[in-house]
């Protein structure tokens, strides 16, 4: 029992470490990290699922509820899709992008450069996935693939924002108008 408890602690520590790495490195470095150490991805996702499981609400469920209320004809891009909860929960065409494929639905790529044509998507989603120090490049990529008047949905933990107003302002410079917060 002691050994199992210690192993559990080590895995949690490893998850926090990888999470921190993802938030403090560029998306190219993150891609490199998982390429060099595929086990890191498994550990990360196990820890992620455990953490979100303790929250009163998983934001991905709210995003799914919203998408279900909108036409199934809308094309969705899920940036940093993890285990593809969105693609698995709605009838829409969903492009699911991540650094490693946890499911056959995933297109493996860096979300700063996705294999989609410009203006081909109605809704772009970042659910707990706005990682990487090259945020601007990533959001510009979302802007490129979104149709005019398309929707960007973002879910992040509040503590990640140093200044929410400055963030919303920066987003408007990137071409996004805040509709709901
Ligand atoms: N959106 C999912 C998973 C969130 S975990 C959900 O809410 O359940 C964050 C995910 O973003 C991880 O799977 C991680 O691999 C992915 N990610 C981080 N940086 C990325 C990048 N540069 N390109 C693609 N995916 C990335």
XYZ file of C-alpha atoms and ligand atoms in Angstrom:
207
model
C 0.000 0.000 0.000
C 2.840 2.372 0.844
C 4.534 1.688 -2.444
C 1.289 2.314 -4.355
C 0.783 5.592 -2.473
C 4.315 6.728 -3.240
C 3.916 5.829 -6.904
C 0.681 7.785 -7.032
C 2.423 10.826 -5.559
C 5.241 10.591 -8.053
C 2.762 10.456 -10.926
C 0.911 13.527 -9.596
C 4.194 15.395 -9.259
C 5.176 14.391 -12.772
C 1.804 15.629 -14.090
C 2.249 19.020 -12.420
C 5.754 19.264 -13.808
C 4.695 18.452 -17.391
C 1.721 20.824 -17.108
C 4.055 23.597 -16.034
C 6.396 22.786 -18.910
C 3.525 23.016 -21.405
C 2.529 26.439 -20.120
C 6.072 27.813 -20.129
C 7.432 26.541 -23.432
C 6.564 27.239 -27.042
C 4.269 24.830 -28.836
C 7.231 23.595 -30.918
C 9.067 22.715 -27.699
C 5.952 20.995 -26.352
C 5.755 18.890 -29.514
C 9.404 17.967 -29.026
C 8.818 17.062 -25.383
C 6.159 14.476 -26.226
C 8.070 13.162 -29.227
C 11.120 12.497 -27.071
C 9.113 10.996 -24.224
C 5.794 9.422 -25.280
C 5.215 8.192 -21.712
C 5.015 11.829 -20.602
C 1.816 12.219 -22.611
C 0.116 9.256 -20.909
C 1.133 10.569 -17.485
C -0.037 14.051 -18.391
C -3.455 12.882 -19.528
C -4.007 10.650 -16.552
C -3.215 13.576 -14.234
C -5.348 15.957 -16.299
C -8.388 13.656 -16.106
C -7.920 13.228 -12.343
C -7.688 16.964 -11.761
C -10.679 17.904 -13.902
C -12.647 15.062 -12.298
C -12.412 16.915 -8.969
C -13.863 20.151 -10.349
C -17.573 20.927 -9.915
C -17.886 21.225 -13.690
C -15.781 20.119 -16.632
C -15.876 22.992 -19.153
C -15.826 20.589 -22.090
C -19.351 19.482 -21.097
C -20.587 23.049 -21.235
C -19.050 23.506 -24.678
C -20.747 20.301 -25.861
C -24.109 21.537 -24.506
C -23.673 24.816 -26.387
C -22.710 23.098 -29.651
C -25.699 20.756 -29.420
C -27.989 23.790 -29.434
C -26.484 25.038 -32.681
C -26.926 23.554 -36.176
C -25.194 20.211 -36.732
C -24.004 21.571 -40.080
C -21.433 23.824 -38.373
C -17.825 22.695 -38.793
C -15.834 22.623 -35.556
C -12.064 22.659 -34.917
C -10.977 21.386 -31.483
C -7.473 22.707 -30.724
C -5.712 20.525 -28.117
C -8.533 17.979 -28.198
C -7.099 15.435 -25.724
C -9.317 12.356 -25.862
C -11.796 13.952 -28.322
C -14.745 14.418 -25.965
C -16.224 16.970 -28.366
C -15.925 14.871 -31.542
C -17.406 11.938 -29.635
C -20.376 13.928 -28.326
C -21.816 15.837 -31.293
C -22.946 15.045 -34.835
C -21.046 17.944 -36.457
C -17.912 17.541 -38.521
C -15.132 18.043 -35.933
C -11.426 18.441 -36.740
C -9.556 17.286 -33.629
C -5.938 18.408 -33.202
C -3.376 17.356 -30.626
C 0.327 16.610 -30.294
C -0.277 12.898 -29.703
C -3.218 10.726 -30.785
C -5.206 9.401 -27.825
C -7.925 8.409 -30.306
C -8.056 7.587 -34.031
C -10.067 10.800 -34.494
C -7.019 12.954 -33.724
C -4.972 14.694 -36.379
C -1.486 14.924 -34.885
C -0.034 18.405 -35.352
C 1.079 21.523 -33.549
C -2.003 23.702 -33.141
C 0.049 26.716 -34.266
C -0.099 25.171 -37.761
C -3.142 23.039 -38.521
C -3.800 21.367 -41.881
C -7.002 23.296 -42.667
C -7.823 25.774 -45.397
C -8.397 29.410 -44.499
C -12.005 30.250 -43.540
C -13.117 26.635 -43.402
C -14.421 26.387 -39.834
C -17.479 27.817 -38.032
C -16.416 27.194 -34.441
C -12.890 26.938 -33.016
C -12.508 25.532 -29.504
C -9.671 25.780 -26.973
C -10.816 23.899 -23.902
C -8.090 24.050 -21.243
C -5.670 23.937 -24.146
C -4.418 27.490 -24.570
C -0.923 26.452 -23.635
C 2.411 27.559 -25.010
C 4.186 30.876 -24.904
C 3.385 31.489 -28.583
C -0.289 32.121 -27.762
C -0.527 34.868 -30.321
C 0.623 32.611 -33.150
C -1.873 29.946 -32.041
C -4.779 32.394 -31.901
C -3.824 33.826 -35.295
C -4.018 30.289 -36.638
C -7.527 29.925 -35.189
C -8.423 33.245 -36.813
C -7.066 32.050 -40.183
C -9.196 28.891 -40.269
C -12.354 30.547 -38.911
C -14.934 31.875 -41.334
C -15.912 35.531 -41.085
C -18.324 35.784 -38.169
C -17.270 32.385 -36.827
C -17.105 31.631 -33.125
C -14.059 31.110 -30.917
C -14.741 29.328 -27.623
C -12.147 29.310 -24.923
C -12.123 27.776 -21.455
C -9.256 28.424 -19.070
C -8.776 28.468 -15.320
C -9.192 32.000 -13.970
C -5.835 31.988 -12.186
C -4.039 31.865 -15.532
C -5.132 35.394 -16.373
C -3.056 38.199 -14.949
C -5.297 40.876 -16.394
C -8.511 39.732 -18.015
C -9.306 43.134 -19.520
C -5.890 43.338 -21.148
C -6.456 39.835 -22.519
C -9.857 40.669 -24.006
C -8.308 43.821 -25.453
C -5.436 41.874 -27.011
C -7.967 39.431 -28.450
C -9.804 42.285 -30.132
C -6.522 43.329 -31.774
C -6.323 39.799 -33.164
C -9.774 40.290 -34.718
C -12.029 38.678 -32.098
C -14.974 40.532 -30.619
C -15.978 39.447 -27.131
C -19.561 38.226 -27.208
C -19.838 36.455 -23.891
C -17.523 35.997 -20.948
N -9.480 19.893 -24.702
C -9.350 18.633 -23.987
C -7.943 18.362 -23.476
C -7.280 19.468 -22.677
S -5.655 19.022 -22.087
C -10.349 18.586 -22.859
O -10.826 19.638 -22.419
O -10.659 17.491 -22.385
C -4.688 20.090 -23.135
C -4.344 19.415 -24.432
O -3.704 20.383 -25.277
C -3.360 18.267 -24.271
O -3.883 17.104 -24.840
C -2.112 18.764 -24.980
O -1.379 17.729 -25.608
C -2.704 19.710 -25.994
N -1.716 20.657 -26.528
C -0.881 21.454 -25.832
N -0.090 22.160 -26.667
C -0.454 21.782 -27.927
C 0.010 22.149 -29.233
N 0.982 23.023 -29.397
N -0.575 21.589 -30.313
C -1.574 20.679 -30.154
N -2.055 20.287 -28.940
C -1.490 20.834 -27.847
